[in-house]
Coordinates of C-alpha atoms in Angstrom, one line a residue:
M1 CA -18.2 -4.3 38.7
P2 CA -19.2 -0.6 39.2
S3 CA -17.3 0.4 36.0
A4 CA -18.9 -2.5 34.1
V5 CA -22.4 -1.4 35.2
K6 CA -21.6 2.2 34.3
G7 CA -20.5 1.1 30.8
F8 CA -23.7 -1.0 30.4
Q9 CA -25.8 2.0 31.4
E10 CA -24.1 4.2 28.9
L11 CA -24.7 1.7 26.1
L12 CA -28.4 1.6 27.0
N13 CA -28.6 5.4 27.3
V14 CA -27.2 5.7 23.7
S15 CA -29.7 3.1 22.5
A16 CA -32.6 5.0 24.1
G17 CA -31.4 8.3 22.7
R18 CA -30.5 9.8 26.2
Q19 CA -26.8 10.0 25.4
E20 CA -24.6 10.9 22.4
A21 CA -23.3 8.0 20.2
S22 CA -19.6 7.7 19.3
Y23 CA -20.4 7.0 15.7
Y24 CA -23.6 7.3 13.7
L25 CA -23.7 5.5 10.3
K26 CA -26.4 7.3 8.4
G27 CA -28.5 6.3 5.3
G28 CA -26.9 2.9 4.4
S29 CA -28.6 -0.2 3.1
L30 CA -28.4 -2.7 6.0
I31 CA -27.6 -6.3 5.2
N32 CA -29.3 -8.2 7.9
V33 CA -27.8 -11.6 8.0
L34 CA -30.1 -12.7 10.8
S35 CA -33.3 -12.2 8.8
G36 CA -31.8 -12.4 5.2
E37 CA -33.1 -8.9 4.4
I38 CA -31.7 -5.7 2.9
Y39 CA -33.3 -2.4 4.0
L40 CA -32.4 1.2 4.8
A41 CA -31.2 1.8 8.4
N42 CA -28.9 3.9 10.5
I43 CA -26.5 2.5 13.1
A44 CA -25.4 4.1 16.3
I45 CA -22.2 3.0 18.0
W46 CA -21.1 3.5 21.6
Q47 CA -17.4 2.8 22.1
D48 CA -16.9 -0.7 20.7
K49 CA -20.6 -1.8 20.5
I50 CA -23.6 -1.3 18.4
A51 CA -26.2 0.6 20.5
Y52 CA -29.0 1.1 18.0
V53 CA -30.2 0.0 14.5
G54 CA -33.1 1.9 13.0
K55 CA -34.4 5.3 12.0
S56 CA -34.0 7.4 15.2
E57 CA -31.4 10.2 15.3
K58 CA -31.9 11.1 18.9
M59 CA -28.5 9.8 19.9
V60 CA -26.7 12.1 17.4
G61 CA -25.0 15.0 19.2
A62 CA -22.2 17.5 18.9
N63 CA -19.5 15.0 19.7
T64 CA -20.9 12.2 17.5
T65 CA -18.9 11.3 14.4
V66 CA -21.5 11.0 11.6
V67 CA -20.6 8.8 8.6
D68 CA -22.6 9.3 5.5
A69 CA -23.4 5.8 4.4
R70 CA -25.7 6.7 1.5
G71 CA -25.0 4.5 -1.5
F72 CA -23.2 1.9 0.6
Y73 CA -24.3 -1.5 2.0
L74 CA -23.8 -1.8 5.8
C75 CA -22.5 -5.3 6.3
P76 CA -21.1 -7.2 9.3
A77 CA -17.3 -7.6 9.1
L78 CA -16.1 -10.9 7.7
I79 CA -14.7 -13.8 9.8
E80 CA -11.9 -16.2 8.9
P81 CA -12.6 -19.3 10.9
H82 CA -9.4 -21.2 10.1
C83 CA -5.9 -20.0 9.2
H84 CA -2.3 -20.7 9.8
P85 CA -0.5 -17.4 10.6
W86 CA 3.1 -18.6 9.8
E87 CA 2.8 -19.1 6.0
I88 CA 5.8 -16.8 5.6
Y89 CA 3.6 -14.0 7.0
N90 CA 3.0 -13.6 10.7
P91 CA -0.1 -12.7 12.7
V92 CA 0.6 -9.0 12.4
N93 CA 1.1 -8.7 8.6
L94 CA -1.8 -11.2 8.2
A95 CA -4.0 -8.9 10.2
E96 CA -2.9 -6.1 7.9
A97 CA -3.9 -8.0 4.8
S98 CA -7.2 -9.1 6.4
L99 CA -8.4 -5.7 7.7
L100 CA -7.9 -4.2 4.2
R101 CA -10.2 -6.9 2.9
G102 CA -12.9 -6.5 5.5
I103 CA -11.9 -9.4 7.8
T104 CA -11.8 -8.2 11.4
T105 CA -11.9 -11.6 13.2
I106 CA -9.3 -14.3 12.5
V107 CA -9.1 -17.7 14.1
C108 CA -5.4 -18.8 14.1
D109 CA -3.7 -22.2 14.5
N110 CA -1.2 -22.0 17.4
L111 CA 1.0 -25.0 16.5
F112 CA 4.2 -23.3 15.4
F113 CA 4.2 -20.6 18.1
F114 CA 3.3 -23.1 20.9
V115 CA 6.0 -25.5 19.9
Y116 CA 8.6 -22.7 19.9
L117 CA 7.5 -20.7 22.9
G118 CA 5.8 -23.2 25.2
T119 CA 2.7 -22.5 27.2
K120 CA 3.9 -19.3 29.1
G121 CA 5.5 -17.8 26.0
F122 CA 2.5 -18.4 23.9
L123 CA 0.1 -16.9 26.4
K124 CA 2.4 -13.9 26.5
M125 CA 2.3 -13.6 22.8
M126 CA -1.5 -13.7 22.8
D127 CA -1.5 -10.8 25.3
L128 CA 0.8 -8.7 23.0
L129 CA -1.3 -9.4 20.0
D130 CA -4.5 -8.3 21.8
N131 CA -3.5 -4.7 21.0
L132 CA -4.1 -5.2 17.3
P133 CA -7.2 -3.7 15.7
A134 CA -8.1 -7.1 14.4
R135 CA -9.6 -9.6 16.8
I136 CA -7.6 -12.8 17.0
Y137 CA -8.8 -16.1 18.5
W138 CA -6.8 -19.3 18.6
M139 CA -7.1 -23.0 17.9
A140 CA -4.9 -25.0 20.2
R141 CA -3.2 -28.2 18.9
V142 CA -3.2 -31.2 21.1
I143 CA -0.7 -33.3 19.1
H144 CA 2.0 -32.5 16.6
Q145 CA 1.3 -32.7 12.8
S146 CA 3.8 -35.5 12.6
P147 CA 5.1 -37.7 15.4
D148 CA 7.7 -35.9 17.5
I149 CA 9.8 -37.4 20.3
N150 CA 8.9 -34.4 22.5
E151 CA 5.2 -34.1 21.8
E152 CA 4.0 -35.8 25.0
H153 CA 5.9 -33.2 26.9
I154 CA 4.9 -30.2 24.7
F155 CA 1.3 -31.2 24.6
S156 CA 1.0 -32.4 28.2
I157 CA -2.3 -32.4 30.0
A158 CA -1.0 -29.7 32.4
N159 CA 0.0 -27.5 29.5
L160 CA -3.3 -28.0 27.7
E161 CA -5.3 -27.3 30.9
E162 CA -3.6 -24.0 31.2
L163 CA -4.3 -23.2 27.5
F164 CA -7.9 -24.3 27.7
S165 CA -8.6 -22.0 30.6
D166 CA -8.0 -19.0 28.3
P167 CA -11.1 -17.7 26.5
R168 CA -9.1 -16.7 23.5
I169 CA -8.5 -20.5 22.8
I170 CA -11.7 -21.2 21.1
K171 CA -11.3 -24.7 19.6
I172 CA -8.9 -27.6 19.5
G173 CA -6.9 -27.2 16.3
E174 CA -7.2 -29.6 13.4
I175 CA -6.2 -33.2 14.2
N176 CA -4.6 -34.2 10.9
R177 CA -3.5 -37.6 12.4
W178 CA -7.1 -38.7 12.4
P179 CA -6.3 -42.5 12.2
L180 CA -5.3 -42.2 15.9
I181 CA -8.9 -41.3 16.6
V182 CA -10.2 -44.2 14.6
K183 CA -7.9 -46.5 16.5
G184 CA -9.0 -45.1 19.8
D185 CA -5.6 -43.8 20.9
Y186 CA -5.9 -43.3 24.7
S187 CA -3.6 -40.2 25.0
L188 CA -5.4 -38.3 22.2
L189 CA -8.9 -39.2 23.4
E190 CA -7.9 -38.0 26.9
K191 CA -7.0 -34.6 25.4
I192 CA -10.3 -34.4 23.5
I193 CA -12.3 -35.2 26.7
L194 CA -10.2 -32.5 28.5
A195 CA -11.1 -30.0 25.9
S196 CA -14.8 -30.9 26.0
A197 CA -14.8 -30.4 29.7
S198 CA -13.5 -26.9 29.0
H199 CA -16.3 -26.4 26.4
K200 CA -13.8 -26.5 23.5
G201 CA -14.9 -28.4 20.4
F202 CA -12.4 -29.7 17.9
E203 CA -11.7 -29.3 14.3
G204 CA -11.5 -32.3 12.0
H205 CA -8.8 -32.7 9.3
T206 CA -10.2 -35.7 7.4
A207 CA -8.2 -35.7 4.2
G208 CA -8.5 -39.1 2.6
C209 CA -11.0 -40.2 5.2
S210 CA -13.7 -42.8 4.1
Y211 CA -17.3 -42.3 4.9
D212 CA -17.2 -45.0 7.5
H213 CA -14.2 -43.4 9.2
L214 CA -15.9 -40.0 9.0
N215 CA -18.6 -41.6 11.2
V216 CA -15.9 -42.4 13.8
I217 CA -14.5 -38.9 13.7
A218 CA -18.0 -37.5 14.1
A219 CA -18.7 -39.8 17.0
A220 CA -15.5 -38.6 18.7
G221 CA -17.0 -35.1 18.7
A222 CA -15.3 -33.3 15.7
E223 CA -17.4 -30.2 15.0
S224 CA -16.0 -29.2 11.6
C225 CA -13.9 -30.2 8.6
H226 CA -12.2 -28.0 5.9
E227 CA -10.9 -30.9 3.8
S228 CA -13.8 -31.4 1.3
I229 CA -12.5 -31.4 -2.3
T230 CA -15.8 -32.3 -4.1
A231 CA -19.4 -31.3 -3.7
E232 CA -20.2 -34.9 -2.5
D233 CA -17.5 -34.5 0.2
V234 CA -19.5 -31.4 1.4
A235 CA -22.7 -33.4 1.4
Q236 CA -21.2 -36.3 3.4
R237 CA -19.8 -34.0 6.1
L238 CA -23.1 -32.1 6.4
R239 CA -25.1 -35.3 6.7
L240 CA -22.9 -36.4 9.6
G241 CA -23.2 -33.2 11.5
F242 CA -20.0 -31.3 10.6
W243 CA -19.8 -27.6 10.1
T244 CA -18.4 -27.8 6.6
M245 CA -15.8 -25.2 5.5
L246 CA -15.6 -24.6 1.8
R247 CA -11.9 -24.0 1.1
H248 CA -10.1 -22.0 -1.5
S249 CA -6.4 -21.7 -1.0
S250 CA -3.2 -21.5 -3.0
L251 CA -2.7 -25.3 -2.6
R252 CA -6.4 -26.3 -2.8
P253 CA -8.3 -23.8 -5.0
D254 CA -11.4 -26.0 -4.8
L255 CA -14.2 -23.4 -4.4
P256 CA -15.7 -23.7 -7.9
E257 CA -16.3 -27.5 -7.4
L258 CA -17.5 -27.1 -3.8
L259 CA -20.0 -24.5 -4.7
R260 CA -21.9 -27.1 -6.7
A261 CA -23.2 -28.4 -3.3
I262 CA -25.2 -25.1 -3.2
T263 CA -25.9 -24.3 -6.9
E264 CA -26.6 -27.8 -8.1
M265 CA -27.3 -30.0 -5.1
R266 CA -29.3 -27.3 -3.4
L267 CA -28.0 -28.1 0.0
P268 CA -28.8 -25.7 2.8
T269 CA -26.0 -23.3 3.7
N270 CA -26.7 -22.7 7.4
R271 CA -23.8 -25.0 8.4
M272 CA -21.4 -24.0 5.6
L273 CA -18.4 -21.6 6.1
F274 CA -15.7 -20.1 3.9
T275 CA -12.0 -20.4 4.7
T276 CA -8.8 -19.7 2.9
D277 CA -6.8 -22.0 5.2
G278 CA -3.1 -21.4 4.7
S279 CA -2.9 -19.4 1.4
R280 CA 0.4 -17.9 0.2
P281 CA 0.9 -14.1 0.3
S282 CA 1.2 -14.0 -3.5
F283 CA -2.1 -15.9 -3.9
I284 CA -3.7 -13.5 -1.4
A285 CA -2.5 -10.4 -3.3
R286 CA -3.9 -11.9 -6.5
E287 CA -7.2 -13.4 -5.4
G288 CA -7.9 -12.0 -1.9
L289 CA -9.0 -13.8 1.2
I290 CA -12.7 -14.3 2.2
D291 CA -13.5 -11.3 0.0
G292 CA -12.2 -13.2 -3.0
M293 CA -14.3 -16.2 -2.1
L294 CA -17.4 -14.0 -2.0
R295 CA -16.7 -12.8 -5.5
M296 CA -16.4 -16.3 -6.8
A297 CA -19.5 -17.5 -5.0
V298 CA -21.7 -14.7 -6.3
R299 CA -20.4 -15.2 -9.9
A300 CA -21.3 -18.9 -9.6
G301 CA -24.9 -17.9 -8.8
V302 CA -25.0 -17.9 -4.9
N303 CA -27.2 -15.2 -3.5
P304 CA -25.0 -12.4 -2.1
V305 CA -26.8 -12.3 1.2
T306 CA -26.4 -16.1 1.5
A307 CA -22.7 -15.8 0.7
L308 CA -22.3 -13.1 3.4
Q309 CA -24.1 -15.3 5.9
M310 CA -21.5 -18.0 5.2
S311 CA -18.8 -15.4 6.0
T312 CA -20.3 -13.7 9.1
I313 CA -23.1 -15.2 11.2
N314 CA -22.4 -18.8 10.2
P315 CA -18.7 -18.8 11.5
A316 CA -19.7 -16.7 14.5
T317 CA -22.3 -19.3 15.4
Y318 CA -19.9 -22.2 14.8
L319 CA -17.3 -20.5 17.0
G320 CA -19.9 -19.8 19.8
V321 CA -19.5 -16.0 19.6
E322 CA -22.7 -15.1 17.7
K323 CA -23.9 -12.9 20.7
D324 CA -21.0 -10.6 20.0
L325 CA -20.0 -11.0 16.3
G326 CA -21.3 -11.9 12.9
S327 CA -24.3 -9.6 12.6
I328 CA -25.4 -6.0 12.9
A329 CA -27.7 -5.8 15.9
P330 CA -27.8 -3.9 19.2
G331 CA -25.3 -5.2 21.8
R332 CA -23.0 -6.7 19.2
Q333 CA -19.4 -5.6 18.6
A334 CA -19.2 -2.7 16.1
D335 CA -17.3 -4.6 13.4
I336 CA -18.9 -3.2 10.3
L337 CA -18.1 -2.8 6.6
L338 CA -19.3 -0.1 4.1
L339 CA -19.5 -2.0 0.8
P340 CA -20.0 -0.1 -2.5
D341 CA -21.6 -3.2 -4.2
L342 CA -22.4 -6.9 -3.7
E343 CA -20.2 -8.1 -6.6
E344 CA -16.6 -7.2 -5.7
F345 CA -17.0 -7.0 -1.9
T346 CA -14.1 -4.5 -1.7
P347 CA -14.9 -2.3 1.4
H348 CA -14.9 1.5 1.2
M349 CA -14.6 1.6 5.0
V350 CA -13.8 -1.0 7.7
L351 CA -14.8 -0.6 11.4
S352 CA -13.3 -2.9 13.9
K353 CA -13.8 -2.8 17.7
G354 CA -15.8 0.4 17.1
K355 CA -13.1 2.3 15.3
I356 CA -12.5 3.1 11.6
V357 CA -9.4 1.0 10.8
A358 CA -9.3 1.2 6.9
I359 CA -10.6 3.5 4.2
D360 CA -10.4 2.7 0.5
G361 CA -7.6 0.1 0.8
K362 CA -5.4 1.9 3.2
L363 CA -5.1 1.4 6.9
S364 CA -6.0 4.4 9.1
V365 CA -4.5 2.8 12.3
E366 CA -1.0 1.7 13.1
L367 CA -0.3 -2.0 13.6
T368 CA 2.5 -2.5 16.2
A369 CA 4.3 -5.8 16.0
P370 CA 5.8 -7.3 19.2
D371 CA 9.6 -7.8 19.5
W372 CA 9.7 -11.4 18.1
G373 CA 13.3 -11.9 19.2
E374 CA 12.6 -10.8 22.7
M375 CA 9.7 -13.2 22.9
G376 CA 12.0 -16.1 22.4
F377 CA 11.9 -16.9 18.7
R378 CA 15.3 -18.1 17.6
T379 CA 16.1 -20.6 14.9
E380 CA 18.0 -23.5 16.3
L381 CA 20.4 -24.7 13.6
P382 CA 23.9 -26.3 13.4
R383 CA 26.8 -23.9 12.9
S384 CA 27.3 -22.9 9.3
D385 CA 30.9 -24.2 9.1
L386 CA 29.6 -27.6 10.1
L387 CA 27.3 -27.7 7.1
S388 CA 30.0 -27.0 4.5
D389 CA 31.0 -30.6 3.7
P390 CA 29.4 -31.6 0.4
S391 CA 29.5 -35.3 1.4
L392 CA 26.9 -34.5 4.1
Y393 CA 24.3 -34.2 1.2
G394 CA 24.8 -37.6 -0.3
V395 CA 23.7 -41.2 0.2
P396 CA 26.7 -43.3 1.2
S397 CA 27.2 -46.4 -0.9
S398 CA 30.2 -48.2 -2.5
D399 CA 27.9 -50.4 -4.7
E400 CA 25.1 -49.6 -7.1
K401 CA 21.7 -50.1 -5.6
V402 CA 18.0 -49.7 -6.3
F403 CA 16.9 -46.6 -4.4
P404 CA 13.3 -45.5 -3.5
V405 CA 13.2 -42.0 -5.1
I406 CA 10.5 -39.6 -3.9
N407 CA 8.6 -38.8 -7.2
F408 CA 6.3 -35.8 -7.1
V409 CA 3.0 -36.2 -9.0
S410 CA 1.5 -32.9 -7.7
A411 CA 2.7 -30.0 -5.5
V412 CA 2.5 -32.2 -2.4
I413 CA 1.6 -35.8 -3.4
T414 CA 4.4 -38.2 -4.1
K415 CA 4.9 -41.8 -5.2
Q416 CA 7.7 -44.3 -4.9
Q417 CA 10.0 -44.6 -8.0
D418 CA 12.6 -47.3 -7.7
R419 CA 15.8 -46.4 -9.5
L420 CA 19.1 -48.2 -10.0
L421 CA 21.8 -45.7 -9.1
K422 CA 25.5 -46.0 -9.4
P423 CA 28.1 -44.8 -6.8
R424 CA 31.0 -42.4 -7.2
D425 CA 33.6 -41.7 -4.5
G426 CA 31.5 -43.5 -1.9
L427 CA 28.2 -41.7 -2.6
L428 CA 25.3 -42.6 -4.9
E429 CA 25.2 -40.3 -8.0
R430 CA 21.9 -38.7 -9.2
E431 CA 20.7 -39.1 -12.7
D432 CA 19.8 -36.1 -14.9
D433 CA 16.1 -35.9 -13.8
L434 CA 16.8 -36.3 -10.1
L435 CA 17.7 -33.9 -7.3
Y436 CA 19.7 -34.7 -4.1
C437 CA 17.5 -34.3 -1.1
T438 CA 18.7 -33.9 2.5
L439 CA 17.0 -33.2 5.8
I440 CA 19.2 -32.1 8.7
D441 CA 18.2 -32.1 12.3
R442 CA 18.1 -28.5 13.6
F443 CA 20.0 -29.8 16.7
G444 CA 22.6 -31.6 14.6
K445 CA 21.8 -35.1 15.8
W446 CA 20.7 -36.9 12.6
V447 CA 20.5 -36.5 8.8
T448 CA 18.3 -38.2 6.2
N449 CA 19.5 -38.3 2.6
G450 CA 17.7 -39.3 -0.6
F451 CA 16.6 -38.2 -4.0
V452 CA 13.5 -36.6 -5.5
S453 CA 12.1 -36.3 -9.0
G454 CA 9.5 -34.2 -10.7
L455 CA 10.5 -30.9 -9.2
G456 CA 12.6 -29.5 -12.0
Q457 CA 16.4 -28.9 -12.0
F458 CA 17.8 -26.2 -9.8
E459 CA 21.3 -26.0 -8.6
A460 CA 20.5 -25.8 -4.9
I461 CA 17.9 -24.5 -2.4
A462 CA 18.0 -24.7 1.4
S463 CA 15.0 -23.8 3.6
T464 CA 13.9 -23.9 7.2
Y465 CA 10.4 -23.3 6.0
N466 CA 8.9 -26.8 6.4
S467 CA 6.6 -28.5 8.8
S468 CA 9.4 -30.2 10.8
Y469 CA 11.3 -26.9 11.3
N470 CA 14.5 -28.7 10.4
L471 CA 16.9 -27.8 7.5
L472 CA 15.7 -29.1 4.1
V473 CA 18.2 -28.9 1.2
L474 CA 17.6 -29.8 -2.5
G475 CA 19.8 -29.5 -5.5
M476 CA 21.8 -30.9 -8.4
D477 CA 25.2 -30.0 -6.9
R478 CA 26.3 -31.1 -3.4
S479 CA 28.8 -28.2 -3.1
S480 CA 26.1 -25.7 -3.9
M481 CA 23.8 -27.4 -1.5
A482 CA 26.4 -27.0 1.2
L483 CA 26.7 -23.3 0.4
A484 CA 22.9 -22.8 0.5
A485 CA 22.6 -24.6 3.9
S486 CA 25.5 -22.6 5.4
K487 CA 24.0 -19.3 4.3
V488 CA 20.6 -20.2 5.7
T489 CA 22.3 -20.8 9.1
E490 CA 24.2 -17.6 8.9
M491 CA 21.0 -15.5 8.5
N492 CA 19.3 -17.5 11.4
G493 CA 16.7 -19.2 9.3
G494 CA 15.0 -18.7 5.9
I495 CA 15.4 -19.7 2.3
V496 CA 18.4 -19.5 0.1
L497 CA 18.7 -20.2 -3.7
V498 CA 22.1 -20.8 -5.3
K499 CA 22.7 -20.4 -9.1
N500 CA 26.1 -20.6 -10.9
G501 CA 27.8 -21.2 -7.6
H502 CA 26.5 -18.0 -6.0
V503 CA 23.6 -17.0 -3.8
S504 CA 21.0 -15.5 -6.1
F505 CA 18.1 -15.2 -3.6
R506 CA 17.7 -15.1 0.1
M507 CA 14.6 -14.6 2.3
P508 CA 15.3 -14.2 6.0
L509 CA 12.6 -15.8 8.2
K510 CA 13.6 -14.5 11.6
I511 CA 10.5 -15.8 13.4
G512 CA 11.7 -19.4 14.1
G513 CA 12.8 -19.9 10.5
M514 CA 9.1 -20.0 9.4
A515 CA 7.8 -16.4 9.2
S516 CA 9.1 -13.0 8.0
V517 CA 9.1 -9.7 10.0
R518 CA 8.8 -7.7 6.8
S519 CA 5.7 -6.0 5.5
F520 CA 3.1 -8.0 3.6
S521 CA 3.9 -6.3 0.3
I522 CA 7.6 -7.0 0.5
I523 CA 6.8 -10.7 1.3
V524 CA 4.6 -10.9 -1.8
S525 CA 7.4 -9.6 -4.0
E526 CA 10.0 -11.9 -2.5
M527 CA 7.8 -15.0 -2.9
K528 CA 6.9 -14.0 -6.4
Y529 CA 10.6 -13.8 -7.3
L530 CA 11.4 -17.2 -5.9
E531 CA 8.3 -18.8 -7.5
D532 CA 9.3 -17.3 -10.9
E533 CA 12.9 -18.6 -10.4
V534 CA 11.9 -22.2 -9.6
R535 CA 9.5 -22.2 -12.6
K536 CA 12.4 -21.3 -14.8
C537 CA 14.1 -24.4 -13.5
G538 CA 11.3 -26.6 -14.4
Y539 CA 9.0 -26.6 -11.4
H540 CA 5.4 -26.8 -12.9
Y541 CA 3.0 -27.3 -10.0
N542 CA 1.0 -24.5 -8.4
D543 CA 2.7 -24.0 -5.0
F544 CA 6.5 -24.5 -4.4
F545 CA 6.2 -23.3 -0.8
Y546 CA 3.7 -26.0 0.0
T547 CA 6.0 -28.5 -1.7
M548 CA 8.8 -27.6 0.8
L549 CA 6.4 -27.4 3.7
F550 CA 4.9 -30.9 3.3
L551 CA 7.9 -32.9 1.8
V552 CA 9.0 -33.6 5.4
C553 CA 5.6 -34.5 6.9
D554 CA 4.1 -38.0 7.4
F555 CA 0.3 -37.4 7.0
L556 CA 0.0 -37.1 3.2
P557 CA 0.2 -40.1 0.8
G558 CA 3.5 -41.3 -0.7
L559 CA 7.1 -41.1 0.3
R560 CA 8.4 -38.5 2.7
I561 CA 11.8 -37.5 4.1
T562 CA 11.6 -37.3 7.9
A563 CA 13.5 -37.6 11.1
S564 CA 13.0 -41.4 10.9
G565 CA 14.3 -41.6 7.4
I566 CA 12.5 -41.9 4.0
I567 CA 9.2 -43.4 4.8
D568 CA 6.2 -44.8 3.0
V569 CA 3.3 -43.1 4.8
K570 CA 0.6 -45.5 3.7
K571 CA 2.5 -48.6 4.7
Q572 CA 4.0 -47.0 7.8
Q573 CA 7.4 -48.3 6.7
I574 CA 10.9 -46.9 6.9
L575 CA 12.5 -47.5 3.5
V576 CA 15.8 -45.7 4.2
P577 CA 16.7 -45.0 7.9
A578 CA 18.1 -41.6 9.1
Q579 CA 21.7 -41.6 10.0
K580 CA 23.2 -40.4 13.3
L581 CA 25.0 -37.2 13.0
L582 CA 27.5 -35.8 15.5
L583 CA 28.2 -32.2 14.4
Y584 CA 29.2 -31.0 17.8

């Protein structure tokens, strides 16, 4: 307590001009997101906090670092309120990309890390990431994205109680299985009540949710939703009390349509936020993160200060941290941008936690990644020699039969396409426009086989990058599929592409088979190469990585390949059951 009082006294001494400031930003145009004004002001910083905003220079001394801010706008640093830090990148290289774009606070989904590491391991990971110059908060999932036989153990009340006691857990993560809420599922409602008792609100994920069902989700206490795809969706969610996130991502680049809620419908923006959700590295390199959304919003006619409020004070208020973040005012954290203009929103300088962390697109601090392997990330997969049998990748049958093919009509949406297929050597043969499709349990206990159409014609690709964390294999040739699967296992998780009987591309994903340890720029180049290759093979949708991610899930419309088998999500029906597999 004495040290806390001393620090408090020092902050007030700087504010009153009795003590030297650490930094003094002089002569900039302050963007006051609290009042909506822009005016000339200076900012004094003591350690990691703003001590003074105004014209006084009494706190400038010999040891004060004075930053000439003339010609720049002084703006609160940006906040990303909803992201998934395992989209090939990991929290460290995402922080790298974010800081360079003026985002100093990131709210991350914990699902992948929590499932892999458990409660103790995830809490340890949070501790290690606290050393980053970016500020990371977390959303804690309370159920899996798709039903999992272990989820009641993983997401037990005891585990969640331990998580919710940590102030870095700021919300319940999105509940994409929202029909359970509508049905009044006891286990899920118990977890929502537990979170509420810990003062944790929860995020909605209401894709495909009718207005009447939105009422039920709102009644259950959902605070936000990021699934609007039209301006009317935005209006509906605002009317029912949701903080409404306008999303622009590699899978859902919806911002131009969503902005109509502001520019045409003239809806108030005080409960609107921006999010880039789970965008791909190549998309981020091309279009940016929240900074890119600001550019789009202003070009569409949104007032720049309004757009910045949606990126700063609005998310801070939604997250309950507005006393510390989201604005430039005394006592707040010194997370500040120096912007050359209010059109491009590319920061000249970024301050985070009271320190200069980036200047003109280059980091001025070092980002230290934890030892991911030491933390317990290992990719559980069958041995490579056990995956080398081509017959493992076929549908057994001695007779021709009508088979429910998974037909892609967008990057992630599928429909059932019944096809009469003929057997050969005890396995159904694909037709020219089809690919074999196999999902293998990472523990070697089951396999689901089928066919997909609409993705193009590539020889073979195998990947652990999918929302079930199992091994997904697609291709025209079963021998090449066996090769791709074996090579993925040999490199302990990742993505392998086979052409002409040889491996033509490999991307190691050493963090649980889902995320890379490489730098953001290397990840961008690797992903671009694979995207170009699959397009050459006829893939014509906007995001191949999301195609792989969601082919195995059961919360999007159409047919999916899962641990249960090939299922019709809407009918909740297993069309082709999974087969037991004894690889060991």
